[in-house]
């Protein structure tokens, strides 16, 4: 075993940390309050190569490993989870999915601009009546010979209004159940494709979450990813890696709140000394530090397995299940340590607490992660 990072991994972590402090932190409270998408910041992250971190250089990416991706996600999420979810979805759901399963033409046309950060991608699986129960897709993609006719609604789509390229799961042959689902590449601006209003969310308010409506959208056959009926397997295998991204986001939210709590505890005076001298505070910090370290190791292990081409579905589900709970618990305690200051926006921890909740919901709720884990346990 080797717990040391390479020089390249340390460099990319440093770059992400700098970016988070210098570029994300200044406007983060305002973006959260006014639900502003961090468009300028995402453009810069693209220029730094963060939108296609793990994509091969030949397809416009940075050719880095998944461990580096975890390090970047942690650093960005310490400050701005609304920005880091864009990085996560673009990298591990959209770019990874296209690189692993797309045709050469699809890679040239769609992957390269996404990995370079010139365009943003979205992953469209959830529907009004198909969230956790993802096989129950109601969106249809009827085979019309040279194209599919796409009809239906997708819900809670991250990057909904800022994306240009959408990977849409839809049912072509209902008699085949999940084996009749296809994954289609849909372009913004295709006739019949409309974007619903932005969701007014509790957390990650800067991220751009919308429902999408498709009415007789003609999607060319060459935009199908993989063989006919591969769509559900595409979604499931892609989500295995996506969950490493969200686990690392949860880790970052937790460690961001923890760092603020440590700093505050060293500065805030009560009863004639800093509150860091109080055992009640020390024990909270000790619990937070221990749980965060465990979550970090789980994220890194899942990433390591993926980098070594070993099965990582169970490890990514465990990392997401655990890290998202650590994010909730740690942010609640960080607000508590801050007392009244923790309840006001200027101190950041209340936002981190609101942002933490979504990590227990998207890319598979905690209950779904338990299904994935227990099925492996009982195999
Ligand atoms: N890899 C490959 N195939 C898989 C798989 C995996 N990890 N998991 C399941 N499958 C396959 C199964 O083998 C099965 O295929 P066969 O019939 O050929 O064997 C098929 O998928 C259906 O699986 P199940 O029979 O297990 O179906 P189920 O309904 O009992 O359970 C589930 C499936 C695991 C609960 C699944 O529906 C699931 O993961 N649900 C959660 C969906 C989710 O994570 N949504 C997130 C939305 S995306 C998002 O949030 C992005 C964002 O914007 C941030």
Coordinates of C-alpha atoms and ligand atoms in Angstrom, one line a residue:
X1 CA 0.0 0.0 0.0
X2 CA 1.1 3.5 -0.7
X3 CA -0.6 6.5 0.9
X4 CA 1.6 9.1 -0.8
X5 CA 0.3 11.3 -3.7
X6 CA 2.4 11.8 -6.8
X7 CA 3.8 15.2 -7.6
X8 CA 1.2 15.6 -10.3
X9 CA -1.6 14.8 -7.9
X10 CA -0.2 17.3 -5.4
X11 CA 0.1 20.0 -8.1
X12 CA -3.5 19.6 -9.3
X13 CA -4.8 19.7 -5.7
X14 CA -2.8 22.9 -5.1
X15 CA -4.2 24.4 -8.3
X16 CA -7.8 23.5 -7.3
X17 CA -7.2 24.9 -3.8
X18 CA -5.9 28.2 -5.2
X19 CA -8.8 28.4 -7.6
X20 CA -11.3 27.8 -4.9
X21 CA -9.9 30.4 -2.6
X22 CA -9.2 33.1 -5.2
X23 CA -11.9 32.6 -7.8
X24 CA -14.8 30.8 -6.2
X25 CA -14.9 32.2 -2.7
X26 CA -15.3 35.9 -3.4
X27 CA -18.8 35.7 -5.0
X28 CA -20.0 32.5 -3.5
X29 CA -22.5 34.0 -1.0
X30 CA -24.0 36.2 -3.7
X31 CA -24.3 33.4 -6.2
X32 CA -26.0 31.2 -3.6
X33 CA -28.4 34.0 -2.6
X34 CA -29.4 35.0 -6.1
X35 CA -29.2 31.5 -7.6
X36 CA -26.5 32.7 -10.1
X37 CA -24.8 30.0 -12.2
X38 CA -21.0 30.4 -11.9
X39 CA -20.6 30.8 -15.6
X40 CA -17.3 32.8 -15.6
X41 CA -15.7 30.5 -13.0
X42 CA -16.7 27.4 -15.0
X43 CA -15.2 28.9 -18.1
X44 CA -11.9 29.4 -16.2
X45 CA -12.1 25.9 -14.8
X46 CA -12.4 24.6 -18.4
X47 CA -9.3 26.6 -19.4
X48 CA -7.4 24.9 -16.5
X49 CA -8.4 21.5 -17.9
X50 CA -10.8 20.7 -15.0
X51 CA -13.9 20.0 -17.2
X52 CA -12.2 16.9 -18.8
X53 CA -9.8 16.0 -16.0
X54 CA -9.9 12.2 -16.7
X55 CA -10.5 12.4 -20.5
X56 CA -7.6 11.5 -22.7
X57 CA -5.6 14.4 -24.2
X58 CA -6.4 13.2 -27.7
X59 CA -10.1 14.1 -26.9
X60 CA -9.3 17.4 -25.4
X61 CA -8.9 16.3 -21.8
X62 CA -6.1 16.4 -19.1
X63 CA -5.5 12.6 -19.0
X64 CA -5.4 12.6 -15.2
X65 CA -6.4 9.8 -12.9
X66 CA -9.5 9.4 -10.7
X67 CA -7.4 10.0 -7.6
X68 CA -6.6 13.5 -8.9
X69 CA -10.3 14.0 -9.6
X70 CA -11.1 13.3 -6.0
X71 CA -8.5 15.8 -4.8
X72 CA -9.9 18.5 -7.1
X73 CA -13.5 17.8 -6.2
X74 CA -12.6 18.0 -2.5
X75 CA -10.9 21.3 -2.8
X76 CA -13.6 23.0 -5.0
X77 CA -16.4 21.6 -2.8
X78 CA -14.9 23.1 0.3
X79 CA -15.9 26.5 -1.0
X80 CA -18.5 26.1 -3.8
X81 CA -20.5 22.9 -4.2
X82 CA -22.6 24.6 -6.9
X83 CA -19.5 24.9 -9.1
X84 CA -18.1 21.5 -8.2
X85 CA -21.3 19.7 -9.2
X86 CA -20.8 21.1 -12.7
X87 CA -17.3 19.6 -12.7
X88 CA -18.6 16.3 -11.4
X89 CA -21.4 15.8 -13.9
X90 CA -19.4 17.0 -16.9
X91 CA -16.4 14.8 -16.0
X92 CA -17.8 11.6 -14.7
X93 CA -21.2 11.2 -16.2
X94 CA -20.9 13.0 -19.6
X95 CA -17.2 12.9 -20.7
X96 CA -16.6 9.5 -19.2
X97 CA -19.7 8.1 -20.7
X98 CA -18.9 9.4 -24.2
X99 CA -15.2 8.4 -24.0
X100 CA -16.0 4.9 -22.8
X101 CA -19.0 4.1 -25.0
X102 CA -19.2 6.7 -27.7
X103 CA -18.3 6.2 -31.4
X104 CA -15.2 7.9 -32.8
X105 CA -17.6 10.4 -34.6
X106 CA -19.4 11.1 -31.3
X107 CA -16.1 11.7 -29.6
X108 CA -14.9 14.1 -32.2
X109 CA -18.1 16.0 -32.4
X110 CA -19.3 16.1 -28.8
X111 CA -16.6 14.9 -26.4
X112 CA -13.8 17.2 -27.4
X113 CA -15.6 20.5 -26.8
X114 CA -17.0 19.1 -23.5
X115 CA -13.6 18.0 -22.2
X116 CA -12.1 21.3 -23.2
X117 CA -14.8 23.1 -21.3
X118 CA -16.0 25.0 -24.4
X119 CA -19.4 23.3 -23.9
X120 CA -21.2 21.9 -20.8
X121 CA -22.9 18.5 -20.6
X122 CA -26.0 17.2 -18.8
X123 CA -27.0 13.7 -17.9
X124 CA -30.8 13.1 -18.1
X125 CA -32.1 10.0 -16.4
X126 CA -34.5 11.3 -13.7
X127 CA -38.2 11.9 -14.5
X128 CA -41.2 13.1 -12.6
X129 CA -42.1 9.4 -11.9
X130 CA -38.7 7.8 -12.2
X131 CA -36.2 9.0 -9.7
X132 CA -34.8 6.1 -7.6
X133 CA -36.9 3.7 -9.7
X134 CA -34.8 4.5 -12.8
X135 CA -36.0 1.5 -14.9
X136 CA -39.5 3.1 -15.1
X137 CA -38.6 5.5 -17.9
X138 CA -41.7 7.2 -19.4
X139 CA -39.8 9.3 -22.0
X140 CA -40.0 7.5 -25.3
X141 CA -37.7 7.3 -28.2
X142 CA -39.6 5.7 -31.1
X143 CA -37.5 4.2 -33.8
X144 CA -38.4 5.9 -37.1
X145 CA -35.7 4.3 -39.3
X146 CA -33.0 6.9 -39.6
X147 CA -33.9 8.8 -36.4
X148 CA -35.7 8.4 -33.0
X149 CA -38.7 10.5 -32.2
X150 CA -38.2 11.7 -28.6
X151 CA -41.1 12.6 -26.3
X152 CA -41.3 13.1 -22.6
X153 CA -40.0 15.1 -19.6
X154 CA -36.8 14.9 -17.5
X155 CA -36.6 16.4 -14.0
X156 CA -34.0 17.9 -11.8
X157 CA -31.4 18.1 -14.5
X158 CA -28.1 19.6 -13.4
X159 CA -26.7 22.1 -15.9
X160 CA -30.2 22.1 -17.4
X161 CA -30.1 25.5 -18.9
X162 CA -26.3 25.9 -19.3
X163 CA -25.6 22.7 -21.1
X164 CA -25.2 22.3 -24.9
X165 CA -25.0 18.5 -25.0
X166 CA -27.6 16.3 -23.2
X167 CA -27.3 12.5 -22.7
X168 CA -30.9 11.4 -22.5
X169 CA -32.2 8.0 -21.5
X170 CA -35.5 7.0 -23.2
X171 CA -37.6 4.0 -23.7
X172 CA -37.7 2.6 -27.2
X173 CA -39.3 -0.8 -26.7
X174 CA -41.4 -1.0 -23.5
X175 CA -42.0 -4.7 -24.0
X176 CA -38.3 -5.2 -23.3
X177 CA -38.4 -3.2 -20.1
X178 CA -35.0 -1.8 -19.2
X179 CA -33.4 -3.7 -22.1
X180 CA -35.5 -1.4 -24.4
X181 CA -34.0 1.8 -23.1
X182 CA -31.6 3.9 -25.3
X183 CA -29.1 6.6 -24.4
X184 CA -29.3 9.5 -27.0
X185 CA -27.1 12.5 -27.5
X186 CA -29.5 15.5 -27.8
X187 CA -28.3 19.0 -28.7
X188 CA -29.6 22.2 -27.3
X189 CA -31.7 23.9 -30.0
X190 CA -33.0 20.7 -31.6
X191 CA -36.6 21.5 -32.6
X192 CA -39.1 20.5 -30.0
X193 CA -36.6 20.6 -27.1
X194 CA -37.6 23.1 -24.4
X195 CA -36.1 24.0 -21.0
X196 CA -38.4 24.5 -18.0
X197 CA -37.9 27.1 -15.3
X198 CA -35.0 26.9 -12.8
X199 CA -35.7 25.0 -9.6
X200 CA -35.6 27.2 -6.5
X201 CA -33.5 24.9 -4.3
X202 CA -32.5 24.6 -0.6
X203 CA -28.8 24.1 -1.5
X204 CA -26.4 24.2 -4.4
X205 CA -28.4 27.2 -5.4
X206 CA -25.8 28.4 -7.9
X207 CA -26.2 25.3 -9.9
X208 CA -28.5 25.2 -12.8
X209 CA -31.3 22.7 -12.2
X210 CA -34.2 22.5 -14.6
X211 CA -36.8 20.1 -16.1
X212 CA -36.5 19.5 -19.8
X213 CA -39.4 18.8 -22.2
X214 CA -39.1 16.9 -25.5
X215 CA -41.9 17.1 -28.0
X216 CA -41.3 15.1 -31.2
X217 CA -37.6 15.8 -31.2
X218 CA -35.9 14.1 -34.1
X219 CA -32.6 12.6 -32.8
X220 CA -30.5 11.1 -35.6
X221 CA -29.7 7.4 -35.2
X222 CA -25.9 8.1 -35.1
X223 CA -26.6 9.9 -31.8
X224 CA -27.4 6.7 -30.0
X225 CA -24.7 5.6 -27.5
X226 CA -23.8 1.9 -27.8
X227 CA -26.0 -0.8 -29.2
X228 CA -29.8 -0.7 -29.3
X229 CA -31.1 -1.2 -25.8
X230 CA -27.8 -0.3 -24.1
X231 CA -29.2 2.8 -22.4
X232 CA -29.9 1.5 -18.9
X233 CA -26.6 -0.3 -18.6
X234 CA -25.0 2.9 -19.9
X235 CA -26.7 4.9 -17.1
X236 CA -25.8 2.4 -14.4
X237 CA -22.2 2.0 -15.2
X238 CA -21.6 5.7 -15.7
X239 CA -23.3 6.4 -12.4
X240 CA -20.8 4.1 -10.6
X241 CA -18.1 6.6 -11.4
X242 CA -20.4 9.6 -10.9
X243 CA -20.8 8.5 -7.3
X244 CA -17.1 8.9 -6.7
X245 CA -17.5 12.5 -7.8
X246 CA -20.5 13.1 -5.5
X247 CA -18.8 11.3 -2.6
X248 CA -15.8 13.6 -3.0
X249 CA -18.1 16.6 -3.2
X250 CA -19.6 15.5 0.1
X251 CA -16.1 15.1 1.5
X252 CA -15.2 18.6 0.4
X253 CA -18.3 20.1 1.9
X254 CA -17.5 18.4 5.2
X255 CA -13.8 19.3 5.2
X256 CA -14.6 22.9 4.2
X257 CA -17.0 23.2 7.2
X258 CA -14.5 21.5 9.5
X259 CA -11.7 23.9 8.5
X260 CA -13.9 26.9 9.2
X261 CA -14.9 25.4 12.6
X262 CA -11.3 24.9 13.6
X263 CA -10.4 28.4 12.6
X264 CA -13.4 29.8 14.5
X265 CA -12.7 27.8 17.6
X266 CA -9.2 29.2 17.8
X267 CA -10.4 32.8 17.5
X268 CA -13.7 32.9 19.4
X269 CA -13.3 33.7 23.1
X270 CA -15.8 32.7 25.8
X271 CA -15.4 32.3 29.5
X272 CA -12.1 34.1 29.3
X273 CA -10.4 31.8 26.8
X274 CA -10.8 30.6 23.2
X275 CA -13.5 28.0 22.8
X276 CA -10.8 25.6 21.4
X277 CA -9.9 25.2 25.0
X278 CA -13.2 23.7 25.9
X279 CA -13.4 19.9 25.8
X280 CA -16.9 20.0 24.4
X281 CA -15.5 21.8 21.3
X282 CA -12.4 19.6 21.2
X283 CA -14.4 16.4 21.1
X284 CA -16.6 17.7 18.3
X285 CA -13.5 18.6 16.3
X286 CA -12.0 15.2 17.0
X287 CA -15.1 13.4 15.8
X288 CA -15.2 15.6 12.7
X289 CA -11.6 15.0 11.8
X290 CA -11.9 11.2 12.3
X291 CA -15.0 10.9 10.1
X292 CA -13.6 13.1 7.4
X293 CA -10.4 11.1 7.2
X294 CA -12.5 7.9 6.9
X295 CA -14.6 9.4 4.1
X296 CA -11.5 10.6 2.3
X297 CA -9.9 7.2 2.4
X298 CA -13.1 5.7 1.0
X299 CA -13.3 8.2 -1.8
X300 CA -9.6 7.6 -2.7
X301 CA -10.0 3.8 -2.5
X302 CA -12.9 3.9 -4.9
X303 CA -10.9 6.1 -7.2
X304 CA -7.8 3.8 -7.0
X305 CA -9.9 0.8 -7.9
X306 CA -11.3 2.6 -10.9
X307 CA -7.8 3.7 -11.9
X308 CA -6.6 0.1 -11.6
X309 CA -9.5 -1.3 -13.7
X310 CA -10.9 -3.2 -10.8
X311 CA -14.6 -3.4 -9.9
X312 CA -15.6 -0.2 -8.1
X313 CA -19.4 -0.1 -7.9
X314 CA -19.7 -1.2 -4.3
X315 CA -16.7 1.0 -3.2
X316 CA -18.2 4.1 -4.9
X317 CA -21.7 3.4 -3.3
X318 CA -20.1 3.0 0.1
X319 CA -18.0 6.1 -0.3
X320 CA -21.1 8.1 -1.3
X321 CA -23.3 6.7 1.5
X322 CA -20.6 7.4 4.1
X323 CA -19.2 10.7 2.9
X324 CA -22.7 12.2 2.4
X325 CA -23.6 11.4 6.0
X326 CA -20.3 12.8 7.2
X327 CA -21.1 16.0 5.2
X328 CA -24.5 16.3 7.0
X329 CA -23.2 15.6 10.5
X330 CA -20.1 17.7 10.1
X331 CA -21.8 20.8 8.7
X332 CA -24.5 20.7 11.4
X333 CA -21.8 20.5 14.1
X334 CA -19.8 23.3 12.3
X335 CA -22.9 25.6 12.6
X336 CA -23.2 24.6 16.2
X337 CA -19.6 25.5 17.0
X338 CA -20.1 28.9 15.3
X339 CA -23.2 29.5 17.5
X340 CA -25.2 32.5 16.3
X341 CA -22.6 33.4 13.7
X342 CA -23.1 30.0 12.2
X343 CA -26.7 30.9 11.4
X344 CA -25.8 33.9 9.3
X345 CA -24.6 33.8 5.7
X346 CA -21.3 35.6 6.0
X347 CA -19.7 32.7 7.9
X348 CA -20.3 30.2 5.1
X349 CA -21.2 27.2 7.3
X350 CA -25.0 27.5 6.9
X351 CA -24.6 27.3 3.2
X352 CA -22.4 24.3 3.5
X353 CA -25.0 22.7 5.7
X354 CA -27.7 23.4 3.1
X355 CA -25.4 22.1 0.3
X356 CA -24.6 18.9 2.1
X357 CA -28.2 17.6 1.9
X358 CA -28.2 17.0 -1.8
X359 CA -25.3 14.6 -1.6
X360 CA -27.6 12.2 0.2
X361 CA -30.1 12.5 -2.7
X362 CA -28.6 12.9 -6.2
X363 CA -26.8 10.2 -8.2
X364 CA -28.7 7.7 -6.1
X365 CA -30.2 8.4 -2.7
X366 CA -28.5 6.9 0.4
X367 CA -31.2 4.2 0.4
X368 CA -30.3 3.3 -3.3
X369 CA -26.6 3.1 -2.2
X370 CA -27.7 0.6 0.4
X371 CA -29.4 -1.5 -2.2
X372 CA -26.3 -1.5 -4.4
X373 CA -24.1 -2.4 -1.4
X374 CA -26.3 -5.1 0.1
X375 CA -26.7 -6.8 -3.3
X376 CA -22.9 -7.1 -3.5
X377 CA -22.8 -8.3 0.2
X378 CA -25.4 -11.0 -0.5
X379 CA -24.1 -12.2 -3.9
Ligands
LIG1 N1 -23.7 -1.8 -13.9 C1 -24.2 -2.4 -14.9 N2 -25.5 -2.9 -15.0 C2 -26.2 -2.7 -13.9 C3 -25.7 -2.0 -12.7 C4 -24.4 -1.6 -12.8 N3 -23.9 -1.0 -11.7 N4 -26.7 -2.0 -11.8 C5 -27.8 -2.6 -12.4 N5 -27.5 -3.0 -13.6 C6 -28.3 -3.7 -14.5 C7 -28.8 -5.1 -13.9 O1 -27.8 -6.1 -14.2 C8 -30.1 -5.3 -14.7 O2 -29.8 -5.8 -16.0 P1 -30.1 -7.4 -16.4 O3 -31.6 -7.5 -16.2 O4 -29.6 -7.5 -17.8 O5 -29.4 -8.2 -15.4 C9 -30.6 -3.9 -14.9 O6 -29.5 -3.0 -14.7 C10 -31.7 -3.6 -13.9 O7 -31.2 -3.7 -12.6 P2 -32.1 -4.3 -11.5 O8 -32.9 -5.5 -11.8 O9 -31.2 -4.4 -10.3 O10 -33.1 -3.0 -11.3 P3 -33.8 -2.5 -10.0 O11 -34.9 -1.7 -10.5 O12 -34.1 -3.5 -9.0 O13 -32.7 -1.6 -9.3 C11 -31.3 0.4 -9.2 C12 -31.9 -0.7 -10.1 C13 -30.0 0.0 -8.7 C14 -32.2 0.7 -8.0 C15 -31.3 1.6 -10.1 O14 -32.6 1.9 -10.6 C16 -30.7 2.8 -9.6 O15 -29.5 2.9 -9.5 N6 -31.5 3.8 -9.2 C17 -31.0 5.2 -8.8 C18 -30.9 6.0 -10.0 C19 -30.0 7.2 -9.8 O16 -28.9 7.0 -9.3 N7 -30.4 8.3 -10.3 C20 -29.5 9.5 -10.3 C21 -29.9 10.4 -11.3 S1 -28.6 11.2 -12.2 C22 -28.1 12.5 -11.3 O17 -28.5 12.7 -10.2 C23 -27.1 13.4 -11.9 C24 -27.1 14.8 -11.5 O18 -27.7 15.6 -12.1 C25 -26.2 15.2 -10.4

